[in-house]
Short mmCIF file of C-alpha atoms in Angstrom, two decimals:
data_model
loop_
_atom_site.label_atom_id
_atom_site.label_comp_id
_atom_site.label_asym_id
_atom_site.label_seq_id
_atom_site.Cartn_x
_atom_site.Cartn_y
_atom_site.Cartn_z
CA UNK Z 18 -15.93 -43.67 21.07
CA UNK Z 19 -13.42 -45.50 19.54
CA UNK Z 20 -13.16 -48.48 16.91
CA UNK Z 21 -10.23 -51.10 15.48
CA UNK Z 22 -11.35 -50.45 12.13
CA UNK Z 23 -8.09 -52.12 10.71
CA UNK Z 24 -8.47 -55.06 12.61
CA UNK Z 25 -12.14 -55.76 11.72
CA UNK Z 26 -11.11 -55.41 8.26
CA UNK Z 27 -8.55 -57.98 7.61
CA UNK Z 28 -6.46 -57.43 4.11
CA UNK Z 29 -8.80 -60.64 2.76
CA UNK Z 30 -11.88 -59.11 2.98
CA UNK Z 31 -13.56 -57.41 0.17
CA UNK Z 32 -16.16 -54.83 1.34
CA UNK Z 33 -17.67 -54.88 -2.08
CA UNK Z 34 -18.03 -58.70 -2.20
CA UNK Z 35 -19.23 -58.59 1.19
CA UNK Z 36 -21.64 -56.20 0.76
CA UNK Z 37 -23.52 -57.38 -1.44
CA UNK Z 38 -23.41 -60.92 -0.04
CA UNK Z 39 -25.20 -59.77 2.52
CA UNK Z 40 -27.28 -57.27 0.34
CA UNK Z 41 -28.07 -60.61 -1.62
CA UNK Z 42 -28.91 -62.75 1.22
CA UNK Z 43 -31.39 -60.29 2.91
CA UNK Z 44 -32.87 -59.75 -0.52
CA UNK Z 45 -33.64 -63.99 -0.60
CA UNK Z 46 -34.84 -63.46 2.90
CA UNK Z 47 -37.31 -60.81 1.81
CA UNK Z 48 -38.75 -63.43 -0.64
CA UNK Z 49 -39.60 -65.62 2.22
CA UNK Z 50 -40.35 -62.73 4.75
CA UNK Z 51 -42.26 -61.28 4.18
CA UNK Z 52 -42.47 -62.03 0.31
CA UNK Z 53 -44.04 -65.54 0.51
CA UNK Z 54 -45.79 -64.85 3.99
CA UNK Z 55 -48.13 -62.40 1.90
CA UNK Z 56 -48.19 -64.35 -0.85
CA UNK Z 57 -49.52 -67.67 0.93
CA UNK Z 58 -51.91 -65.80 3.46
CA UNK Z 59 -53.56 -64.16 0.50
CA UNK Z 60 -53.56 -66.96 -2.52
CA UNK Z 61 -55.71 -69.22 -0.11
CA UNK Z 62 -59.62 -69.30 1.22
CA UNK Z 63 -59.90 -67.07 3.53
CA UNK Z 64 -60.03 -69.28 6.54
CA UNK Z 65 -56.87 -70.55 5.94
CA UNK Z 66 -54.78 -67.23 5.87
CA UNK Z 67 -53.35 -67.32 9.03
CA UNK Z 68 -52.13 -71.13 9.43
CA UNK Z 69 -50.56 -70.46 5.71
CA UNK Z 70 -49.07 -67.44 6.47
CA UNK Z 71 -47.43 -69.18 9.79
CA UNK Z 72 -46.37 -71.91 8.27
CA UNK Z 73 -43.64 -69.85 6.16
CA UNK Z 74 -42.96 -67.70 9.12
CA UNK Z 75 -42.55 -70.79 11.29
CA UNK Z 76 -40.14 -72.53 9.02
CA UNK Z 77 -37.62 -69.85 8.21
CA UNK Z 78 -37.26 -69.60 12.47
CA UNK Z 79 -37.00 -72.97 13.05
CA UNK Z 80 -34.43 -73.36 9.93
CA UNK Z 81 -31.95 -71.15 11.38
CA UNK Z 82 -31.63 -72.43 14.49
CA UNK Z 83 -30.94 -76.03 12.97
CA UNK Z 84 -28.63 -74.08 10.17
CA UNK Z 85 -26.23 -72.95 12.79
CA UNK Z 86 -26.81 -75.53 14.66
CA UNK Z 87 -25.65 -78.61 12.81
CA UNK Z 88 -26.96 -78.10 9.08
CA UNK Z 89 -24.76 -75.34 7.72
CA UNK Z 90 -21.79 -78.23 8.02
CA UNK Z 91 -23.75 -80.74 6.76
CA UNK Z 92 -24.12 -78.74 3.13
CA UNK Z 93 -20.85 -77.44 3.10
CA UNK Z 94 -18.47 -78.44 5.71
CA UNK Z 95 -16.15 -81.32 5.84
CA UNK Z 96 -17.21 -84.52 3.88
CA UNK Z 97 -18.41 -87.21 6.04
CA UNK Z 98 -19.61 -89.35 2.49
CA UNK Z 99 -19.78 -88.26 -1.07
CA UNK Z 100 -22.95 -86.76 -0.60
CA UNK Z 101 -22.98 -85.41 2.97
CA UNK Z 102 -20.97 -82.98 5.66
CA UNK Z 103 -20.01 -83.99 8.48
CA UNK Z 104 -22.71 -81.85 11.40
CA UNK Z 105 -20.97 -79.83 13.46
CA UNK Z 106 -21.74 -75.90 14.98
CA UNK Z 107 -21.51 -72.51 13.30
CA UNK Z 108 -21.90 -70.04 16.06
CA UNK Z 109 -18.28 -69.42 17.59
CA UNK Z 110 -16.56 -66.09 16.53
CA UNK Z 111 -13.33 -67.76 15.53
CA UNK Z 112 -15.46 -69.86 12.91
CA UNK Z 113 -17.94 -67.02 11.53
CA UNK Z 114 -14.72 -64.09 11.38
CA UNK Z 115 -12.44 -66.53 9.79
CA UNK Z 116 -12.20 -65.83 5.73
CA UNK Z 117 -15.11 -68.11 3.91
CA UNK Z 118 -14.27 -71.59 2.41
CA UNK Z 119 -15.93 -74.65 0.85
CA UNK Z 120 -13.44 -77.21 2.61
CA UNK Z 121 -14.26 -79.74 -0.20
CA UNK Z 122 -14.52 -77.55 -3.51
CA UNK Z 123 -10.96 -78.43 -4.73
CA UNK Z 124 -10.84 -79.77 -7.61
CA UNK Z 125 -8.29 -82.18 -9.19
CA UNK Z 126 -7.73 -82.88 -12.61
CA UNK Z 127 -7.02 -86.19 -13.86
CA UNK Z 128 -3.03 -86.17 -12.98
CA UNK Z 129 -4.04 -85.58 -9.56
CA UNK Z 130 -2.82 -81.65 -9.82
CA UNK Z 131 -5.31 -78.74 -8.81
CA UNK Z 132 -7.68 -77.81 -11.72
CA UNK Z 133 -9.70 -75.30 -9.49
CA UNK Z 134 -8.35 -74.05 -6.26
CA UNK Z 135 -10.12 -74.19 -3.32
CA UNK Z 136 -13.75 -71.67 -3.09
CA UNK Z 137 -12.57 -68.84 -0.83
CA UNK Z 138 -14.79 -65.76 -1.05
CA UNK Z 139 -13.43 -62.27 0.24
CA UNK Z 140 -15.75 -62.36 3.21
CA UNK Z 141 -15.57 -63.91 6.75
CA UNK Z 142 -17.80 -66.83 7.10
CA UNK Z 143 -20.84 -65.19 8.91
CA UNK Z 144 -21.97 -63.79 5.51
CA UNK Z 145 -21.74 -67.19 3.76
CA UNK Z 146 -23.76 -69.28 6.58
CA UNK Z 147 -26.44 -66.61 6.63
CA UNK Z 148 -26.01 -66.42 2.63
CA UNK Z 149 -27.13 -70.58 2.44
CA UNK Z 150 -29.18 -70.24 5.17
CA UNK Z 151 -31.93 -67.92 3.45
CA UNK Z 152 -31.87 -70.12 0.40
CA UNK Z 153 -32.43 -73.74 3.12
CA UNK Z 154 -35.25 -71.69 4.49
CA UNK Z 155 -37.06 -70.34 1.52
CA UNK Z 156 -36.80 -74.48 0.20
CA UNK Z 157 -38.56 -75.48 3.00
CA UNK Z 158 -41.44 -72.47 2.57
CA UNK Z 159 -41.62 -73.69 -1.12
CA UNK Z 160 -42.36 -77.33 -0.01
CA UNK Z 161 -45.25 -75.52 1.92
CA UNK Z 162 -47.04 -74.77 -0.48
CA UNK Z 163 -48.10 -78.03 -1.43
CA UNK Z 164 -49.32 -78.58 2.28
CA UNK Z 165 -51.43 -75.71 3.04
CA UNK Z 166 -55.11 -76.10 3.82
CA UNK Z 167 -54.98 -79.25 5.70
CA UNK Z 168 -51.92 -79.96 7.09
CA UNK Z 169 -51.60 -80.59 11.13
CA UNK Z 170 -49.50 -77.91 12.72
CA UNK Z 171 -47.47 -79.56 15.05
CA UNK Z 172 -46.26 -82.41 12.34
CA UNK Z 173 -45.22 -79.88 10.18
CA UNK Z 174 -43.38 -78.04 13.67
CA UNK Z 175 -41.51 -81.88 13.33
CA UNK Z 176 -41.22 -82.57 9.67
CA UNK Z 177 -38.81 -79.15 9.19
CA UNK Z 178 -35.88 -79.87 10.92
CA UNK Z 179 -35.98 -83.47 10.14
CA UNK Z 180 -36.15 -82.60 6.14
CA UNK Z 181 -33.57 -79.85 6.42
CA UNK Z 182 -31.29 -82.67 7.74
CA UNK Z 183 -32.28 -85.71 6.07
CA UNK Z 184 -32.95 -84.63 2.81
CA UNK Z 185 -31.97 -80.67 2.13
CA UNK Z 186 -28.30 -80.90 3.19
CA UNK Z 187 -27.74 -83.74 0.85
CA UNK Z 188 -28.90 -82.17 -1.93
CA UNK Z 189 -26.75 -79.40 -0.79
CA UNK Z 190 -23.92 -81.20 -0.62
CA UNK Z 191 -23.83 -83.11 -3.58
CA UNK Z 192 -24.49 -80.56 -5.67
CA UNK Z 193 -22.78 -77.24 -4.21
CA UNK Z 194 -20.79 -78.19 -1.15
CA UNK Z 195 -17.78 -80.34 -2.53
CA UNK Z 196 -19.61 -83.13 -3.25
CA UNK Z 197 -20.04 -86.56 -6.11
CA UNK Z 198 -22.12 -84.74 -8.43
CA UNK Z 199 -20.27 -80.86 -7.54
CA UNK Z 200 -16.60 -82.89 -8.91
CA UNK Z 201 -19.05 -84.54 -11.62
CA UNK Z 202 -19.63 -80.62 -13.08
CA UNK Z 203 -23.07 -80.83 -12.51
CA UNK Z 204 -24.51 -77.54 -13.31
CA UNK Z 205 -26.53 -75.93 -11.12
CA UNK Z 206 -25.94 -72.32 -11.06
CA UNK Z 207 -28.26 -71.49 -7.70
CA UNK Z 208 -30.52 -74.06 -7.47
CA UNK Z 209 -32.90 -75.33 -10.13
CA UNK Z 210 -32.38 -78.75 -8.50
CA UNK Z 211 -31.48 -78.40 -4.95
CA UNK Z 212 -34.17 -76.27 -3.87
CA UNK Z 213 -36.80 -76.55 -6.58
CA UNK Z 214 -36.92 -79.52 -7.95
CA UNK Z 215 -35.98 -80.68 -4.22
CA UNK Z 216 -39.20 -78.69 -2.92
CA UNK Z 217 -41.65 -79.54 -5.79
CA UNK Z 218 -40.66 -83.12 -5.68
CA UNK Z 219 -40.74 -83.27 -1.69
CA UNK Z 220 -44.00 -80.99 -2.07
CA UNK Z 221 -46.20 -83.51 -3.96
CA UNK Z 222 -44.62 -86.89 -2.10
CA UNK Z 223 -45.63 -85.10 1.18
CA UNK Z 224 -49.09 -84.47 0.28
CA UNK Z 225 -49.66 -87.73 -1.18
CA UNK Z 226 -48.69 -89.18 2.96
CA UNK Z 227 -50.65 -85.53 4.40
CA UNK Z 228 -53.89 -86.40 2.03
CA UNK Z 229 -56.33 -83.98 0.50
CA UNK Z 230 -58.38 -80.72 1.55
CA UNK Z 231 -61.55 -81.33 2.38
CA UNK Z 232 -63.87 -81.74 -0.96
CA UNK Z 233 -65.14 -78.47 -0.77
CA UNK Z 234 -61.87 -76.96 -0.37
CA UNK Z 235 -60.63 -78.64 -3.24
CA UNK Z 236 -63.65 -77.69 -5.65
CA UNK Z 237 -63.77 -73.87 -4.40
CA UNK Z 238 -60.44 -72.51 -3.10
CA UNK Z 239 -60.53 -69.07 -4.49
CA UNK Z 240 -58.06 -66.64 -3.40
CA UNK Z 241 -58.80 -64.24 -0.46
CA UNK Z 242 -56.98 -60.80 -1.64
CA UNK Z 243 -55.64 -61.03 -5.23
CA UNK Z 244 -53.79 -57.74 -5.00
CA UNK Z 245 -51.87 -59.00 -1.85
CA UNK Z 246 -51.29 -61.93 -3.82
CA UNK Z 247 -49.55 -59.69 -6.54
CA UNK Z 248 -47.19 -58.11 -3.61
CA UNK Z 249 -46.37 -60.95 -2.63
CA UNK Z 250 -45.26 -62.46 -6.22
CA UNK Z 251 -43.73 -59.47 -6.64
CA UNK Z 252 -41.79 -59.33 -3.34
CA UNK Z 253 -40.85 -62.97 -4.73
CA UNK Z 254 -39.55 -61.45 -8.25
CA UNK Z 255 -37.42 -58.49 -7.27
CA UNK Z 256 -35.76 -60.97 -4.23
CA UNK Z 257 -34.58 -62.81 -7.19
CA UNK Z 258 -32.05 -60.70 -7.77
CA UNK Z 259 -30.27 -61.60 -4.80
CA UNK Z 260 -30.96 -64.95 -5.24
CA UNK Z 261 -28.93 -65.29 -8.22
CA UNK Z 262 -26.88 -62.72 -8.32
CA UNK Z 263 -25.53 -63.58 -5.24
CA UNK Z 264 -24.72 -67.24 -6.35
CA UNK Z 265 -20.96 -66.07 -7.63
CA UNK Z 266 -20.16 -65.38 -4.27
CA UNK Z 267 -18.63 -61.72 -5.44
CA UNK Z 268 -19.96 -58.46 -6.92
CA UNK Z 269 -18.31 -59.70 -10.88
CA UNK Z 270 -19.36 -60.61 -14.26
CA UNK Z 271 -21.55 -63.68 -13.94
CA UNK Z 272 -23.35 -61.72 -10.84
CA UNK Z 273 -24.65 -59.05 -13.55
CA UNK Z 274 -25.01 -61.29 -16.03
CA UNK Z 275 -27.26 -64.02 -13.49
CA UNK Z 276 -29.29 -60.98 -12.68
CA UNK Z 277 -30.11 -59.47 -15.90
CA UNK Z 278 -30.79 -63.04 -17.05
CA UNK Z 279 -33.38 -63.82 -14.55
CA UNK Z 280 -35.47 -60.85 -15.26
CA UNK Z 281 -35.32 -61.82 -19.21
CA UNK Z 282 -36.60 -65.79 -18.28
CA UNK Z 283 -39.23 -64.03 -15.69
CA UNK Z 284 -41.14 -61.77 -18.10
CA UNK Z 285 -41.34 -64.25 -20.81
CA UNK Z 286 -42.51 -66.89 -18.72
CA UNK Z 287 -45.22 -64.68 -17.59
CA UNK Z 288 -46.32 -63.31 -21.08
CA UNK Z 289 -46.45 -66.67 -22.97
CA UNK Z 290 -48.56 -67.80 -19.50
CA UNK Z 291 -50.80 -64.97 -20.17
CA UNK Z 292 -50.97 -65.36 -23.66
CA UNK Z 293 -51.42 -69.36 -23.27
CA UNK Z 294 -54.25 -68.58 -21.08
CA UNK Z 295 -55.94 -66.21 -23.57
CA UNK Z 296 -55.95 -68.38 -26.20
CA UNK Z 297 -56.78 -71.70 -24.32
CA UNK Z 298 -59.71 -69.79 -21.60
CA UNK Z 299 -60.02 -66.76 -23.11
CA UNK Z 300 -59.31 -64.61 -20.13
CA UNK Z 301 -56.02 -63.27 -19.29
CA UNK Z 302 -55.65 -64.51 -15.26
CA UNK Z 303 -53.28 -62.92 -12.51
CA UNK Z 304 -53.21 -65.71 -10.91
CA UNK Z 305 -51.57 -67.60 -14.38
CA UNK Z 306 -49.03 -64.56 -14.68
CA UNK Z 307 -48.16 -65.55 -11.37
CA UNK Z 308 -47.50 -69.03 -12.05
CA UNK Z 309 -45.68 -67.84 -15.24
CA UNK Z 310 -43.58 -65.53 -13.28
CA UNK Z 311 -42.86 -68.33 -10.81
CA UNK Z 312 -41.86 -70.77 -13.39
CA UNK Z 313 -39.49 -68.10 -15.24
CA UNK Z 314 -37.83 -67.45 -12.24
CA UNK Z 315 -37.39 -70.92 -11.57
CA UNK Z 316 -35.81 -72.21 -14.91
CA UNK Z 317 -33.62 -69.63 -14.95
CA UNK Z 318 -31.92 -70.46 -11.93
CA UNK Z 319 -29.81 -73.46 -12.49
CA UNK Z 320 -28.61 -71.51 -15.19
CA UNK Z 321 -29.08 -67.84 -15.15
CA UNK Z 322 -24.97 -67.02 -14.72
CA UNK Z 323 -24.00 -69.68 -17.46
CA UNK Z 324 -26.44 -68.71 -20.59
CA UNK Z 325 -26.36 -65.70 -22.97
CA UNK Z 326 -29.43 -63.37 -23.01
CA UNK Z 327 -30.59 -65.44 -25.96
CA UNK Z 328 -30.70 -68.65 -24.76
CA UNK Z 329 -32.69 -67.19 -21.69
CA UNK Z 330 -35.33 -65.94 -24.03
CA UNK Z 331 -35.55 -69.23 -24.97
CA UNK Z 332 -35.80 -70.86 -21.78
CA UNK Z 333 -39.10 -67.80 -20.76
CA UNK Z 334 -40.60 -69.65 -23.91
CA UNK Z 335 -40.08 -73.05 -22.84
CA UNK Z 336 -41.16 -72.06 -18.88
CA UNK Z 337 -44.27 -70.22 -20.17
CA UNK Z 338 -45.54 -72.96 -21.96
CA UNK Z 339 -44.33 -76.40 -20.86
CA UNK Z 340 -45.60 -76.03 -17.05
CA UNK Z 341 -48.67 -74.60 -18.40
CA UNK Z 342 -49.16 -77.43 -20.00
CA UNK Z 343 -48.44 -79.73 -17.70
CA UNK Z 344 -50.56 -77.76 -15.31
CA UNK Z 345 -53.77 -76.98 -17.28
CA UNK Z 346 -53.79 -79.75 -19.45
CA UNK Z 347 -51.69 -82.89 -18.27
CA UNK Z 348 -52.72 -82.44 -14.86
CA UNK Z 349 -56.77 -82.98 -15.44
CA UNK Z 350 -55.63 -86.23 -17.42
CA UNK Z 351 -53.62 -87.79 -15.05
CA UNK Z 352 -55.54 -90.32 -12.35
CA UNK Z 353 -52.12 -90.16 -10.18
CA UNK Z 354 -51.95 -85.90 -10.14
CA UNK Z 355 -55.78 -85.72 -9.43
CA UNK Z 356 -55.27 -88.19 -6.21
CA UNK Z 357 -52.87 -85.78 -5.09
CA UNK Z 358 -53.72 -83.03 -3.40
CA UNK Z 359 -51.07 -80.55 -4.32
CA UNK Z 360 -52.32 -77.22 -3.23
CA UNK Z 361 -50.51 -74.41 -5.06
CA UNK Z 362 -49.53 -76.63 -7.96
CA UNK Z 363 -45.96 -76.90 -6.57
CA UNK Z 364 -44.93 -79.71 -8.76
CA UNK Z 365 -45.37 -77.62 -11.95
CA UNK Z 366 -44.22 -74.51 -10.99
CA UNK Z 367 -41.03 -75.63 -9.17
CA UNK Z 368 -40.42 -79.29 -10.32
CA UNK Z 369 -41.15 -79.43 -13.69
CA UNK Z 370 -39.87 -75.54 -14.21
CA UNK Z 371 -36.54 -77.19 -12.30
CA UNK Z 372 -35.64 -79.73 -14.23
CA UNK Z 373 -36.65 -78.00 -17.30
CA UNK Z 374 -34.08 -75.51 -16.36
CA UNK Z 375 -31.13 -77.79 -15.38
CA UNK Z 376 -32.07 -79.66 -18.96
CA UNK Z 377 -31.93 -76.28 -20.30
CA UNK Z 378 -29.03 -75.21 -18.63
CA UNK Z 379 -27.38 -78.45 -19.80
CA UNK Z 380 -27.88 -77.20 -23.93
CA UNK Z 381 -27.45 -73.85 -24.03
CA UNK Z 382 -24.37 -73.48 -20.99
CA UNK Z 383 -22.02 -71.19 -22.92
CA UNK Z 384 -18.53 -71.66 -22.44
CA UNK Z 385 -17.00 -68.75 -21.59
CA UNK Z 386 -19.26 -67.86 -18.53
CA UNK Z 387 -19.02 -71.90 -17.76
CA UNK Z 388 -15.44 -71.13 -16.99
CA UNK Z 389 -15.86 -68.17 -15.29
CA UNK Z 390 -18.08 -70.11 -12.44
CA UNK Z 391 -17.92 -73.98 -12.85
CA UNK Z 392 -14.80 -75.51 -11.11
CA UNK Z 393 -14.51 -78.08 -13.75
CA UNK Z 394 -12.23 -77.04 -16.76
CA UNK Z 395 -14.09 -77.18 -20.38
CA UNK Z 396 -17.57 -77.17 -19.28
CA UNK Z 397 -19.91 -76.41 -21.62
CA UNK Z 398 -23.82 -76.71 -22.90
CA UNK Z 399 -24.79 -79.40 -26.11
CA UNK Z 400 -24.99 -76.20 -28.17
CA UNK Z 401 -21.45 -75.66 -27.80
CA UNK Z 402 -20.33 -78.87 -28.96
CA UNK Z 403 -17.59 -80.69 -27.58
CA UNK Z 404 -18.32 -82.55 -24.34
CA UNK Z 405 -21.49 -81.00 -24.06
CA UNK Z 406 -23.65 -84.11 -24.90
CA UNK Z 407 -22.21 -85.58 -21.97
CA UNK Z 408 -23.13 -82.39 -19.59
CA UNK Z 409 -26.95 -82.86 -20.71
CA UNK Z 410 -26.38 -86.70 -19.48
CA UNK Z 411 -24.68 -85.31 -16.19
CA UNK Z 412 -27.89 -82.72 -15.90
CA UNK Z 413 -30.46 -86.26 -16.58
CA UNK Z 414 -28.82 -87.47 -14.05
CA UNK Z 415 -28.78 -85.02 -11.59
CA UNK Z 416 -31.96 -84.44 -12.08
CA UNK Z 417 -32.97 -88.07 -11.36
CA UNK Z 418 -30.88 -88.03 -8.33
CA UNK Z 419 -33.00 -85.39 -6.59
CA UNK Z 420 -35.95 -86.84 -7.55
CA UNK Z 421 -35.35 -90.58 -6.25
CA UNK Z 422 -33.65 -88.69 -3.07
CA UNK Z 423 -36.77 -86.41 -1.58
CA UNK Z 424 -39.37 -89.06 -2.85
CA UNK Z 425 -37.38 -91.88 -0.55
CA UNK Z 426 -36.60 -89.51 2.31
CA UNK Z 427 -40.05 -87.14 2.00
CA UNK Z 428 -41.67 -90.56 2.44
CA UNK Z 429 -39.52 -91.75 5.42
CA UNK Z 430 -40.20 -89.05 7.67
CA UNK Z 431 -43.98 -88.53 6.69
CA UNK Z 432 -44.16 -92.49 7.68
CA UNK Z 433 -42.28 -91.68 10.73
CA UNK Z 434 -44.15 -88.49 11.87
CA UNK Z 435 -47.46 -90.14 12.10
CA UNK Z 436 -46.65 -92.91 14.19
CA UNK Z 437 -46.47 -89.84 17.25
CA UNK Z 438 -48.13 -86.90 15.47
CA UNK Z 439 -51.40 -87.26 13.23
CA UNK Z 440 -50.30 -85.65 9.48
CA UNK Z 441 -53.69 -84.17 9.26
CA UNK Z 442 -55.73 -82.03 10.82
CA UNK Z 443 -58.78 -83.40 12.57
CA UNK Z 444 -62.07 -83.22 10.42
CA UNK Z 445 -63.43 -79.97 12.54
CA UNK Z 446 -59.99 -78.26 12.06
CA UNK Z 447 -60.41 -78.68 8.40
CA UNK Z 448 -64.07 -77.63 8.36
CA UNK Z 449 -63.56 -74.28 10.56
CA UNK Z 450 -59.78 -73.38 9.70
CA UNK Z 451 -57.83 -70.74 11.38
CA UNK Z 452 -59.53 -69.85 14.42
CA UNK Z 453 -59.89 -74.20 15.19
CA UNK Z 454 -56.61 -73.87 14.74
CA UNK Z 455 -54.95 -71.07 16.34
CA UNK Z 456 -57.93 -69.12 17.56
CA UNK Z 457 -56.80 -66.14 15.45
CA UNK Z 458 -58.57 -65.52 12.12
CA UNK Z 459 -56.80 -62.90 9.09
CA UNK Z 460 -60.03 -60.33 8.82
CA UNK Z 461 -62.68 -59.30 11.26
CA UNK Z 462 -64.80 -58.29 8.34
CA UNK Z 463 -68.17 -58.23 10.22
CA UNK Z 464 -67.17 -55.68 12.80
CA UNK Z 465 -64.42 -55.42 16.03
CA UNK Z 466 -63.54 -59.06 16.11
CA UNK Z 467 -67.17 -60.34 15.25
CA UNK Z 468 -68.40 -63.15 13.24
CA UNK Z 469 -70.91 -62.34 10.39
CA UNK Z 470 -73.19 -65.28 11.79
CA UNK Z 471 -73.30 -63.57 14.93
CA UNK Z 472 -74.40 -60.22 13.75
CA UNK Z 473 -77.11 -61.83 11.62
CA UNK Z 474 -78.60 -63.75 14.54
CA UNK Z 475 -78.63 -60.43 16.84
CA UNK Z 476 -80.39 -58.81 13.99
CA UNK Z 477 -82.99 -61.49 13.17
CA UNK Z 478 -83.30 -63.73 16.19
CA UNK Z 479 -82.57 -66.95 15.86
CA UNK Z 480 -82.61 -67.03 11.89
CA UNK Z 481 -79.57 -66.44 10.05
CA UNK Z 482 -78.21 -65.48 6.61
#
């Protein structure tokens, strides 16, 4: 058998860079499936295992089809606006083996000269769609999270492609793809703001349209396997690797540096959690670790290839504590947060851990590493002096941006999904759960495929236990 091996490696391509790309990218996907698959099939009540397991599984199909499809372009194609890409396919071979490029990262400096050439990674094209696409999918698997235990099937079978589209690839845009706030020198790094501030924000409007659990979901929704919870989590954790290291688009500096930074932010997070809940409850919980894990992981990210190891220290303090507070604390004060159902707490752990981040990331953005990523010249964090007050005003902004964005467009299609598709499940869907639902249920505890109600009345007649 023979092969054109010098053909399929053009002089361009870096097999380094491109392995690790796609190393990277299958590492995100990992975190999704089957990292958060596990993790939201065992976190819930049992009887909703199986519709919160699908739901993640569900989305990261149907966000790949609309990826190629038209969304891929929309985030980092061609501009059609200053905060969108033109739609368009990315499935022909002449597209996917050309070298990669973000059409609309030049930058220009004031004299109308090129500051920052064009983005052109060493690999073709098919390993930067697939790249994005794992991080648009695991966005939409976040937003999950603050749906699950109520939420009607075949509106969130709708809602996915129409928030990839309407809302995701904006955020996308503007912030990675070439677009307002990307020339601004917005920082984020790999995505404190576009996918989890987007997601915790998008999360909470959603179930505020969706409406509550039942009551006695809401009062007793203990998890159904704690240590599959803990895979999960840490399926979620060691993805994160890829997840940021693969934001440089190359095997270099800022890649080791993003990686060894994210594991700093994570631990800390989850020890001040642990500690915070030791000294508030008096009882060190895995589920809180979790949540301090999460929220380590998460203010790292718009940051994690732009700080020193210090200032990430700093920012495992700040995740560990702030979210905890917001979440333990804040969130049994607050009349609007205890009307909304938010089931996993999504707002804390990604939205408030997001823009914590990007504030973060706006102080402490050290200059060197700022120049070895960010396209525009002399970026730097407040700590650093020089125009780094205004960089924490460009990170406010940013921030608000997002924010204003997924609450307006979150809303939209919720409004417009109901008008054909109920948001909610009916009221005996919600009382049975997964087998009302899909007629499949996560254990068969009682025996091959039996119900525990069903044993008891063979045993005893008609009585039951």
């Amino acid at each position: 058998m023979a092969f054109n091996i010098s053909e399929a490696a053009p002089d361009w391509l870096n097999k380094g860079d491109n392995a690790w790309q796609m190393i990277s990218a299958t590492l995100v996907g990992i975190q999704s499936v089957p990292g958060l698959v596990i993790l939201y099939g065992s976190i819930v009540k049992k009887k909703w295992a199986v519709n919160s397991a699908f739901m993640a599984l569900y989305a990261f199909a149907a966000v790949l089809i609309c990826w190629v499809s038209w969304a891929y372009k929309m985030s980092f194609g061609e501009k059609l606006l200053p905060f969108w890409g033109k739609p368009g396919f990315s499935l022909g071979h002449d597209y996917l083996l050309a070298q990669a490029e973000l059409p609309e990262s030049t930058q220009f400096d004031s004299a109308g000269g090129v500051a920052t050439a064009m983005a052109q990674p060493f690999y073709p094209m098919a390993s930067l769609v697939y790249f994005q696409f794992v991080f648009a999918a695991i966005t939409l698997i976040l937003l999950a999270g603050s749906l699950l235990g109520r939420m009607n099937f075949k509106a969130w079978v709708v809602f996915v492609p129409l928030w990839l589209t309407f809302s995701y690839t904006i955020g996308a845009f503007s912030m990675w793809g070439g677009g307002f706030l990307f020339h601004w020198g917005v920082m984020d790094y790999a995505g404190g703001y576009v996918i989890h501030l987007s997601s915790g924000i998008a999360g909470l409007t959603a179930a505020y349209w969706v409406g509550p659990r039942t009551q006695s979901d809401r009062e007793s929704f203990t998890p159904n396997n704690i240590l599959l919870t803990l895979m999960g989590a840490g399926l979620l954790w060691m993805g994160w690797s890829g997840f940021n290291g693969g934001a440089p688009y190359a095997v270099n500096l800022v890649a080791s540096m993003a990686v060894l930074n994210t594991h700093i932010c994570a631990a800390t997070s989850l020890v001040v959690w642990t500690c915070m809940d030791v000294i508030y409850f008096n009882k060190p919980s895995v589920t809180g670790a979790i949540q301090g894990m999460i929220t380590g992981l998460v203010c790292i990210t718009p940051g994690a290839g732009l700080v020193q190891g210090w200032a990430a220290l700093i920012m495992g303090i700040l995740s560990g504590s702030i979210p905890w507070f917001t979440m333990m604390i804040l969130h049994k004060r607050s009349k609007l947060l205890q009307n909304v159902d938010d089931t996993l707490g999504m707002f804390h752990t990604h939205a408030i851990a997001g823009f914590l981040g990007g504030i973060c990331t706006g102080i402490f953005a050290e200059p060197k590493l700022s120049r070895l990523f960010l396209p525009v010249p002399g970026s730097r964090g407040l700590t650093y002096g020089g125009p780094g007050g205004m960089q924490l005003v460009k990170q406010l902004v940013a921030g608000a941006f997002i924010i204003v964005l997924n609450v307006i467009v979150t809303s939209i299609i919720c409004l417009a999904i109901r008008v054909v598709i109920p948001l909610r499940m009916s009221e005996e869907q919600l009382l049975v759960g997964d087998d009302a639902v899909h007629g499949e249920e996560a254990y068969a505890l009682w025996g091959d495929g039996k119900k525990f109600d069903d044993l008891a009345s063979n045993k005893y007649g008609e009585e039951s236990i």
